[in-house]
mmCIF file of C-alpha atoms and ligand atoms in Angstrom:
data_model
loop_
_atom_site.group_PDB
_atom_site.id
_atom_site.type_symbol
_atom_site.label_atom_id
_atom_site.label_comp_id
_atom_site.label_asym_id
_atom_site.label_seq_id
_atom_site.Cartn_x
_atom_site.Cartn_y
_atom_site.Cartn_z
ATOM 1 C CA UNK A 1 69.355 63.176 147.912
ATOM 2 C CA UNK A 2 71.968 60.739 148.992
ATOM 3 C CA UNK A 3 73.116 61.163 145.582
ATOM 4 C CA UNK A 4 73.889 64.676 145.723
ATOM 5 C CA UNK A 5 75.645 63.714 149.092
ATOM 6 C CA UNK A 6 78.095 61.261 147.779
ATOM 7 C CA UNK A 7 78.536 63.318 144.675
ATOM 8 C CA UNK A 8 80.068 66.249 147.311
ATOM 9 C CA UNK A 9 82.109 63.740 149.261
ATOM 10 C CA UNK A 10 83.425 62.195 146.503
ATOM 11 C CA UNK A 11 84.507 65.451 144.191
ATOM 12 C CA UNK A 12 84.877 68.522 146.462
ATOM 13 C CA UNK A 13 85.626 67.259 150.183
ATOM 14 C CA UNK A 14 89.198 66.017 149.942
ATOM 15 C CA UNK A 15 91.819 68.510 149.007
ATOM 16 C CA UNK A 16 95.476 67.903 149.648
ATOM 17 C CA UNK A 17 96.003 71.462 151.190
ATOM 18 C CA UNK A 18 94.347 71.665 154.775
ATOM 19 C CA UNK A 19 94.873 75.277 156.055
ATOM 20 C CA UNK A 20 95.409 75.679 159.753
ATOM 21 C CA UNK A 21 93.358 78.617 160.142
ATOM 22 C CA UNK A 22 90.250 76.241 158.739
ATOM 23 C CA UNK A 23 88.409 75.324 161.857
ATOM 24 C CA UNK A 24 85.884 73.281 160.223
ATOM 25 C CA UNK A 25 85.345 72.706 156.468
ATOM 26 C CA UNK A 26 82.740 70.658 154.265
ATOM 27 C CA UNK A 27 80.255 68.637 155.975
ATOM 28 C CA UNK A 28 78.334 71.137 158.349
ATOM 29 C CA UNK A 29 75.883 74.021 157.877
ATOM 30 C CA UNK A 30 78.557 76.699 157.780
ATOM 31 C CA UNK A 31 82.619 76.673 157.510
ATOM 32 C CA UNK A 32 84.351 77.983 160.324
ATOM 33 C CA UNK A 33 87.993 79.911 159.758
ATOM 34 C CA UNK A 34 89.983 81.807 161.897
ATOM 35 C CA UNK A 35 91.803 84.970 160.735
ATOM 36 C CA UNK A 36 94.759 85.952 162.508
ATOM 37 C CA UNK A 37 94.945 88.698 164.617
ATOM 38 C CA UNK A 38 94.910 92.375 162.997
ATOM 39 C CA UNK A 39 94.441 90.956 159.792
ATOM 40 C CA UNK A 40 91.697 92.252 157.606
ATOM 41 C CA UNK A 41 89.479 89.859 154.929
ATOM 42 C CA UNK A 42 89.263 90.613 151.268
ATOM 43 C CA UNK A 43 86.250 88.747 149.585
ATOM 44 C CA UNK A 44 85.324 88.629 146.165
ATOM 45 C CA UNK A 45 82.696 86.617 144.011
ATOM 46 C CA UNK A 46 82.812 86.055 140.310
ATOM 47 C CA UNK A 47 80.645 84.085 138.224
ATOM 48 C CA UNK A 48 81.248 81.962 135.330
ATOM 49 C CA UNK A 49 78.430 80.686 133.135
ATOM 50 C CA UNK A 50 78.388 78.212 130.179
ATOM 51 C CA UNK A 51 77.413 79.926 126.932
ATOM 52 C CA UNK A 52 78.481 83.305 128.402
ATOM 53 C CA UNK A 53 82.093 83.123 129.570
ATOM 54 C CA UNK A 54 83.124 79.736 127.897
ATOM 55 C CA UNK A 55 81.542 77.288 125.327
ATOM 56 C CA UNK A 56 79.433 74.188 126.870
ATOM 57 C CA UNK A 57 82.378 71.825 125.246
ATOM 58 C CA UNK A 58 85.225 73.648 126.606
ATOM 59 C CA UNK A 59 88.065 71.454 128.262
ATOM 60 C CA UNK A 60 86.570 70.959 132.236
ATOM 61 C CA UNK A 61 90.676 72.027 132.954
ATOM 62 C CA UNK A 62 90.138 75.115 131.400
ATOM 63 C CA UNK A 63 87.244 75.680 132.721
ATOM 64 C CA UNK A 64 88.420 74.564 136.527
ATOM 65 C CA UNK A 65 91.407 76.933 135.636
ATOM 66 C CA UNK A 66 90.067 80.083 134.504
ATOM 67 C CA UNK A 67 87.118 80.124 137.479
ATOM 68 C CA UNK A 68 89.823 79.972 140.198
ATOM 69 C CA UNK A 69 92.576 81.857 138.619
ATOM 70 C CA UNK A 70 90.469 84.804 137.772
ATOM 71 C CA UNK A 71 88.951 84.989 141.179
ATOM 72 C CA UNK A 72 92.531 84.689 143.046
ATOM 73 C CA UNK A 73 93.377 87.380 140.457
ATOM 74 C CA UNK A 74 90.991 89.673 142.338
ATOM 75 C CA UNK A 75 92.850 89.154 145.562
ATOM 76 C CA UNK A 76 95.778 89.767 143.942
ATOM 77 C CA UNK A 77 95.082 93.043 143.070
ATOM 78 C CA UNK A 78 93.923 93.977 146.453
ATOM 79 C CA UNK A 79 97.712 92.745 147.275
ATOM 80 C CA UNK A 80 95.897 89.882 149.737
ATOM 81 C CA UNK A 81 97.135 86.504 150.422
ATOM 82 C CA UNK A 82 94.625 83.605 149.239
ATOM 83 C CA UNK A 83 92.715 81.796 151.905
ATOM 84 C CA UNK A 84 89.521 80.115 151.613
ATOM 85 C CA UNK A 85 87.455 79.515 148.734
ATOM 86 C CA UNK A 86 83.525 78.518 148.325
ATOM 87 C CA UNK A 87 81.970 76.784 145.336
ATOM 88 C CA UNK A 88 78.367 77.215 144.087
ATOM 89 C CA UNK A 89 78.095 74.777 140.979
ATOM 90 C CA UNK A 90 75.342 73.953 138.818
ATOM 91 C CA UNK A 91 75.760 70.822 136.674
ATOM 92 C CA UNK A 92 73.210 69.801 134.093
ATOM 93 C CA UNK A 93 74.388 65.715 134.539
ATOM 94 C CA UNK A 94 76.615 63.875 136.944
ATOM 95 C CA UNK A 95 79.463 63.613 134.217
ATOM 96 C CA UNK A 96 82.218 61.337 136.415
ATOM 97 C CA UNK A 97 84.853 61.946 133.597
ATOM 98 C CA UNK A 98 84.655 65.707 133.572
ATOM 99 C CA UNK A 99 83.958 65.972 137.366
ATOM 100 C CA UNK A 100 87.771 64.330 137.803
ATOM 101 C CA UNK A 101 89.294 66.532 135.072
ATOM 102 C CA UNK A 102 87.353 69.680 136.924
ATOM 103 C CA UNK A 103 88.209 68.780 140.367
ATOM 104 C CA UNK A 104 91.718 67.559 139.664
ATOM 105 C CA UNK A 105 92.966 70.571 138.071
ATOM 106 C CA UNK A 106 90.596 73.288 140.887
ATOM 107 C CA UNK A 107 92.452 71.379 143.788
ATOM 108 C CA UNK A 108 96.084 71.712 141.831
ATOM 109 C CA UNK A 109 95.446 75.345 141.570
ATOM 110 C CA UNK A 110 94.153 75.598 144.891
ATOM 111 C CA UNK A 111 96.924 74.049 146.462
ATOM 112 C CA UNK A 112 99.786 75.806 144.641
ATOM 113 C CA UNK A 113 97.894 79.358 145.828
ATOM 114 C CA UNK A 114 97.543 77.688 149.607
ATOM 115 C CA UNK A 115 94.033 78.313 149.395
ATOM 116 C CA UNK A 116 91.350 75.674 150.600
ATOM 117 C CA UNK A 117 87.843 74.927 149.229
ATOM 118 C CA UNK A 118 85.579 75.482 152.482
ATOM 119 C CA UNK A 119 82.263 74.877 151.412
ATOM 120 C CA UNK A 120 79.513 75.384 148.504
ATOM 121 C CA UNK A 121 76.335 74.149 147.356
ATOM 122 C CA UNK A 122 76.126 71.669 144.371
ATOM 123 C CA UNK A 123 72.799 71.495 142.068
ATOM 124 C CA UNK A 124 71.416 70.595 138.962
ATOM 125 C CA UNK A 125 71.214 73.145 136.067
ATOM 126 C CA UNK A 126 72.860 74.480 133.110
ATOM 127 C CA UNK A 127 76.673 74.588 134.204
ATOM 128 C CA UNK A 128 77.980 77.420 135.896
ATOM 129 C CA UNK A 129 80.552 78.323 138.634
ATOM 130 C CA UNK A 130 80.505 80.831 140.946
ATOM 131 C CA UNK A 131 83.192 81.089 143.265
ATOM 132 C CA UNK A 132 83.564 83.275 146.528
ATOM 133 C CA UNK A 133 87.351 83.781 147.272
ATOM 134 C CA UNK A 134 88.541 85.103 150.441
ATOM 135 C CA UNK A 135 92.029 86.550 151.143
ATOM 136 C CA UNK A 136 94.247 88.112 154.145
ATOM 137 C CA UNK A 137 95.634 91.399 154.579
ATOM 138 C CA UNK A 138 97.381 93.438 157.084
ATOM 139 C CA UNK A 139 95.383 95.690 158.426
ATOM 140 C CA UNK A 140 94.858 99.134 156.083
ATOM 141 C CA UNK A 141 97.243 97.847 153.689
ATOM 142 C CA UNK A 142 94.638 96.769 150.876
ATOM 143 C CA UNK A 143 95.587 98.110 147.484
ATOM 144 C CA UNK A 144 92.445 100.127 146.146
ATOM 145 C CA UNK A 145 91.519 101.286 142.896
ATOM 146 C CA UNK A 146 91.075 105.335 144.367
ATOM 147 C CA UNK A 147 94.720 105.966 145.200
ATOM 148 C CA UNK A 148 96.289 107.269 141.901
ATOM 149 C CA UNK A 149 97.962 110.683 142.135
ATOM 150 C CA UNK A 150 98.848 113.153 139.393
ATOM 151 C CA UNK A 151 102.368 112.341 138.356
ATOM 152 C CA UNK A 152 102.260 108.834 139.573
ATOM 153 C CA UNK A 153 103.826 106.050 136.760
ATOM 154 C CA UNK A 154 101.611 103.331 135.276
ATOM 155 C CA UNK A 155 102.624 99.949 134.966
ATOM 156 C CA UNK A 156 101.417 96.477 133.660
ATOM 157 C CA UNK A 157 103.065 93.250 134.747
ATOM 158 C CA UNK A 158 103.487 90.546 131.952
ATOM 159 C CA UNK A 159 102.354 90.700 128.034
ATOM 160 C CA UNK A 160 98.863 91.990 127.041
ATOM 161 C CA UNK A 161 96.902 90.907 124.261
ATOM 162 C CA UNK A 162 97.518 87.114 123.934
ATOM 163 C CA UNK A 163 93.811 86.365 125.708
ATOM 164 C CA UNK A 164 91.972 88.210 122.996
ATOM 165 C CA UNK A 165 94.183 86.355 120.166
ATOM 166 C CA UNK A 166 93.380 83.271 121.891
ATOM 167 C CA UNK A 167 89.549 83.937 121.917
ATOM 168 C CA UNK A 168 89.856 84.868 118.317
ATOM 169 C CA UNK A 169 90.866 81.350 117.812
ATOM 170 C CA UNK A 170 88.388 79.662 119.852
ATOM 171 C CA UNK A 171 85.426 81.549 118.084
ATOM 172 C CA UNK A 172 87.321 80.612 114.534
ATOM 173 C CA UNK A 173 87.206 84.279 113.816
ATOM 174 C CA UNK A 174 90.974 84.584 113.105
ATOM 175 C CA UNK A 175 93.750 82.146 113.015
ATOM 176 C CA UNK A 176 97.238 81.568 112.177
ATOM 177 C CA UNK A 177 98.363 78.817 109.463
ATOM 178 C CA UNK A 178 100.786 77.831 112.397
ATOM 179 C CA UNK A 179 98.609 75.343 114.382
ATOM 180 C CA UNK A 180 100.864 75.070 117.358
ATOM 181 C CA UNK A 181 100.748 78.731 117.555
ATOM 182 C CA UNK A 182 96.914 78.821 117.616
ATOM 183 C CA UNK A 183 96.908 75.652 120.341
ATOM 184 C CA UNK A 184 99.648 78.118 122.433
ATOM 185 C CA UNK A 185 97.398 81.212 122.030
ATOM 186 C CA UNK A 186 93.997 79.255 123.314
ATOM 187 C CA UNK A 187 96.082 77.963 126.264
ATOM 188 C CA UNK A 188 97.000 81.617 127.329
ATOM 189 C CA UNK A 189 93.525 82.776 126.968
ATOM 190 C CA UNK A 190 92.269 80.071 129.836
ATOM 191 C CA UNK A 191 95.609 79.598 131.514
ATOM 192 C CA UNK A 192 96.342 82.486 133.335
ATOM 193 C CA UNK A 193 98.919 82.837 136.307
ATOM 194 C CA UNK A 194 97.453 85.581 138.667
ATOM 195 C CA UNK A 195 100.322 88.111 140.376
ATOM 196 C CA UNK A 196 99.291 87.077 143.716
ATOM 197 C CA UNK A 197 103.146 87.869 145.227
ATOM 198 C CA UNK A 198 103.526 90.844 142.761
ATOM 199 C CA UNK A 199 100.321 92.359 144.346
ATOM 200 C CA UNK A 200 101.603 91.408 148.062
ATOM 201 C CA UNK A 201 104.847 93.168 147.201
ATOM 202 C CA UNK A 202 103.321 96.049 146.055
ATOM 203 C CA UNK A 203 101.210 96.764 149.318
ATOM 204 C CA UNK A 204 103.419 99.539 150.460
ATOM 205 C CA UNK A 205 104.585 100.654 146.984
ATOM 206 C CA UNK A 206 101.874 101.412 144.626
ATOM 207 C CA UNK A 207 99.531 104.107 144.862
ATOM 208 C CA UNK A 208 96.487 102.016 143.351
ATOM 209 C CA UNK A 209 96.146 98.634 141.576
ATOM 210 C CA UNK A 210 93.466 96.358 139.663
ATOM 211 C CA UNK A 211 93.654 93.200 137.640
ATOM 212 C CA UNK A 212 92.976 93.466 134.049
ATOM 213 C CA UNK A 213 89.618 91.443 133.359
ATOM 214 C CA UNK A 214 87.737 93.574 130.728
ATOM 215 C CA UNK A 215 91.127 94.922 128.850
ATOM 216 C CA UNK A 216 93.762 97.694 130.153
ATOM 217 C CA UNK A 217 91.541 100.704 128.494
ATOM 218 C CA UNK A 218 88.523 99.740 130.509
ATOM 219 C CA UNK A 219 90.276 98.542 133.461
ATOM 220 C CA UNK A 220 92.605 101.112 133.888
ATOM 221 C CA UNK A 221 89.645 103.679 133.462
ATOM 222 C CA UNK A 222 88.071 102.309 136.514
ATOM 223 C CA UNK A 223 91.382 103.657 138.535
ATOM 224 C CA UNK A 224 90.788 106.789 136.643
ATOM 225 C CA UNK A 225 87.386 107.429 137.357
ATOM 226 C CA UNK A 226 87.572 105.986 141.208
ATOM 227 C CA UNK A 227 90.908 108.456 141.631
ATOM 228 C CA UNK A 228 89.316 111.485 139.682
ATOM 229 C CA UNK A 229 92.530 111.771 137.570
ATOM 230 C CA UNK A 230 93.455 111.079 133.801
ATOM 231 C CA UNK A 231 96.296 109.039 131.808
ATOM 232 C CA UNK A 232 98.584 109.657 128.924
ATOM 233 C CA UNK A 233 99.647 106.166 127.515
ATOM 234 C CA UNK A 234 102.459 105.320 125.381
ATOM 235 C CA UNK A 235 101.236 102.666 123.279
ATOM 236 C CA UNK A 236 104.766 101.860 121.842
ATOM 237 C CA UNK A 237 105.605 100.768 125.495
ATOM 238 C CA UNK A 238 102.625 98.187 125.433
ATOM 239 C CA UNK A 239 104.426 94.760 126.398
ATOM 240 C CA UNK A 240 103.697 92.435 123.646
ATOM 241 C CA UNK A 241 104.722 88.568 123.628
ATOM 242 C CA UNK A 242 106.659 86.911 120.926
ATOM 243 C CA UNK A 243 103.625 84.669 120.006
ATOM 244 C CA UNK A 244 101.242 88.105 119.532
ATOM 245 C CA UNK A 245 103.647 89.204 117.166
ATOM 246 C CA UNK A 246 103.590 86.165 115.224
ATOM 247 C CA UNK A 247 99.719 85.865 115.147
ATOM 248 C CA UNK A 248 99.377 89.524 114.049
ATOM 249 C CA UNK A 249 101.565 91.612 111.351
ATOM 250 C CA UNK A 250 100.619 94.930 111.976
ATOM 251 C CA UNK A 251 102.059 96.820 114.705
ATOM 252 C CA UNK A 252 98.777 98.748 115.426
ATOM 253 C CA UNK A 253 96.939 95.672 115.615
ATOM 254 C CA UNK A 254 99.148 94.232 118.346
ATOM 255 C CA UNK A 255 98.957 97.378 120.325
ATOM 256 C CA UNK A 256 95.277 97.629 119.857
ATOM 257 C CA UNK A 257 94.574 94.159 121.019
ATOM 258 C CA UNK A 258 97.226 94.948 123.916
ATOM 259 C CA UNK A 259 95.049 97.863 124.929
ATOM 260 C CA UNK A 260 91.544 96.011 124.787
ATOM 261 C CA UNK A 261 92.299 92.230 125.381
ATOM 262 C CA UNK A 262 90.116 91.349 128.524
ATOM 263 C CA UNK A 263 90.903 88.079 130.588
ATOM 264 C CA UNK A 264 94.850 88.384 130.922
ATOM 265 C CA UNK A 265 94.752 88.657 134.830
ATOM 266 C CA UNK A 266 97.882 90.758 134.596
ATOM 267 C CA UNK A 267 98.203 93.994 137.256
ATOM 268 C CA UNK A 268 97.789 97.260 136.265
ATOM 269 C CA UNK A 269 99.068 99.634 139.087
ATOM 270 C CA UNK A 270 100.243 103.097 139.632
ATOM 271 C CA UNK A 271 103.491 103.989 141.520
ATOM 272 C CA UNK A 272 104.597 107.881 143.160
ATOM 273 C CA UNK A 273 108.131 109.120 141.315
ATOM 274 C CA UNK A 274 109.608 108.107 145.071
ATOM 275 C CA UNK A 275 108.647 104.672 145.025
ATOM 276 C CA UNK A 276 110.241 103.579 141.776
ATOM 277 C CA UNK A 277 113.328 102.533 143.361
ATOM 278 C CA UNK A 278 111.457 100.307 145.649
ATOM 279 C CA UNK A 279 109.528 98.612 142.955
ATOM 280 C CA UNK A 280 112.667 97.644 140.994
ATOM 281 C CA UNK A 281 113.626 95.408 144.030
ATOM 282 C CA UNK A 282 110.348 94.663 144.965
ATOM 283 C CA UNK A 283 109.276 92.944 141.618
ATOM 284 C CA UNK A 284 112.624 91.815 140.747
ATOM 285 C CA UNK A 285 111.328 88.302 139.776
ATOM 286 C CA UNK A 286 108.185 89.510 137.756
ATOM 287 C CA UNK A 287 108.383 91.212 134.181
ATOM 288 C CA UNK A 288 106.637 94.529 134.361
ATOM 289 C CA UNK A 289 106.718 97.806 132.494
ATOM 290 C CA UNK A 290 105.853 101.630 132.493
ATOM 291 C CA UNK A 291 103.478 102.257 130.204
ATOM 292 C CA UNK A 292 102.421 105.967 131.276
ATOM 293 C CA UNK A 293 101.670 108.595 133.454
ATOM 294 C CA UNK A 294 98.515 109.665 135.807
ATOM 295 C CA UNK A 295 97.958 113.381 134.534
ATOM 296 C CA UNK A 296 95.528 115.891 136.118
ATOM 297 C CA UNK A 297 93.303 116.070 132.637
ATOM 298 C CA UNK A 298 90.681 113.681 133.449
ATOM 299 C CA UNK A 299 91.093 112.055 129.889
ATOM 300 C CA UNK A 300 92.599 109.142 128.509
ATOM 301 C CA UNK A 301 95.124 110.076 126.111
ATOM 302 C CA UNK A 302 97.231 107.415 123.832
ATOM 303 C CA UNK A 303 100.365 108.563 122.188
ATOM 304 C CA UNK A 304 102.815 106.661 120.396
ATOM 305 C CA UNK A 305 106.513 107.993 120.580
ATOM 306 C CA UNK A 306 104.958 111.284 121.823
ATOM 307 C CA UNK A 307 102.519 111.457 118.700
ATOM 308 C CA UNK A 308 99.109 111.881 119.512
ATOM 309 C CA UNK A 309 96.955 108.937 118.191
ATOM 310 C CA UNK A 310 92.711 109.225 117.982
ATOM 311 C CA UNK A 311 91.936 105.569 118.004
ATOM 312 C CA UNK A 312 88.768 104.815 118.955
ATOM 313 C CA UNK A 313 89.240 102.080 121.964
ATOM 314 C CA UNK A 314 86.492 100.043 122.919
ATOM 315 C CA UNK A 315 85.542 99.259 126.238
ATOM 316 C CA UNK A 316 86.461 102.490 127.508
ATOM 317 C CA UNK A 317 83.374 104.326 128.634
ATOM 318 C CA UNK A 318 84.298 106.604 131.524
ATOM 319 C CA UNK A 319 86.197 108.783 129.604
ATOM 320 C CA UNK A 320 86.296 110.340 126.046
ATOM 321 C CA UNK A 321 89.602 109.170 124.490
ATOM 322 C CA UNK A 322 91.461 112.724 123.136
ATOM 323 C CA UNK A 323 93.883 113.180 120.480
HETATM 324 P P1 ADP B 1 73.014 72.707 153.112
HETATM 325 O O1 ADP B 1 71.843 71.824 153.088
HETATM 326 O O2 ADP B 1 73.593 72.856 154.346
HETATM 327 O O3 ADP B 1 72.999 73.583 152.111
HETATM 328 P P2 ADP B 1 74.565 71.011 151.365
HETATM 329 O O4 ADP B 1 73.715 69.479 151.373
HETATM 330 O O5 ADP B 1 74.493 71.987 150.609
HETATM 331 O O6 ADP B 1 73.846 71.748 152.820
HETATM 332 O O7 ADP B 1 76.017 70.632 151.731
HETATM 333 C C1 ADP B 1 76.678 69.995 152.317
HETATM 334 C C2 ADP B 1 78.101 70.244 152.751
HETATM 335 O O8 ADP B 1 78.881 69.930 151.585
HETATM 336 C C3 ADP B 1 78.272 71.624 152.976
HETATM 337 O O9 ADP B 1 78.952 71.561 154.276
HETATM 338 C C4 ADP B 1 78.481 72.197 152.070
HETATM 339 O O10 ADP B 1 79.552 73.643 152.212
HETATM 340 C C5 ADP B 1 79.541 71.536 151.111
HETATM 341 N N1 ADP B 1 79.388 71.618 149.450
HETATM 342 C C6 ADP B 1 78.438 71.354 148.752
HETATM 343 N N2 ADP B 1 78.638 71.668 147.412
HETATM 344 C C7 ADP B 1 80.124 72.025 147.632
HETATM 345 C C8 ADP B 1 81.083 72.182 146.598
HETATM 346 N N3 ADP B 1 80.678 72.373 145.421
HETATM 347 N N4 ADP B 1 82.080 72.545 147.202
HETATM 348 C C9 ADP B 1 82.514 72.240 148.297
HETATM 349 N N5 ADP B 1 81.931 72.119 149.246
HETATM 350 C C10 ADP B 1 80.485 71.871 148.844
HETATM 351 MG MG1 MG B 2 73.021 73.585 150.061
#
């Protein structure tokens, strides 16, 4: 097994960023960390499997980015500050060029977010990556899915729909004649920027939050289910990028993409009327948009400029979509 140890030592044991609260990282039976007093720890695990979440020949830089960014996005959705990550990885063979690109990208992103790789497990098998991320929170300040109240306003950060358009290109289901636009959308699919600072800034402002990994309708549905409320969304308010506007000619289609596109890693959150002023100050460096309001109906209603829509939006399995 000496090969396994040298592989771990060569590729997984030398991150530039070393946190002061990591007492012991790779090399022993466990890692040891020292959380600050009065802090709570948010923990999340996500798996990426070849053939399910990415194609086996996908760029290793894209895979590394997607694996870590999607996990960090879960911390962002709780308002947590990223701290530690562990990695379980199965590799079909030892491909030095692949590992070099994968780990370089992984550590660059990890350094950017101040998160340290503290341990893991490496084994031979069909390519898959499982990360467990941990982040710190001031006691009792975690943003959950269950706090939305009737009358709260619903917001999203960034723009929505590009990741789904990028997937169309990857799967060759739909292409633009503009090659650069296709490439841009594929990048958008893999290279998201988790909204960590926004999540932290929302700790005392938002009543609930979630990150958009399965699509706005589906993920907002989790907030509605956990909070026992409904929502009314104005699809004309959905934030859409110039790239998506160039890719899809029909407005309906762009709005449908914005409602259903997964792997966006933007935040969807709710804010009580009294905190709206504070929100403008707290998120002054992040694009965000108000898209609707929480209702007491326990349904999701879609409108466009006050006209009800009867769209059948897939991915929304908690509530009936009403007109
Ligand atoms: P054990 O036999 O105790 O499971 P391993 O031989 O699997 O230990 O791993 C040796 C050390 O390398 C451990 O500290 C483990 O956390 C670390 N490690 C193994 N694989 C990885 C990885 N992919 N990323 C980070 N650390 C890893
Ligand atoms: Mg092991």
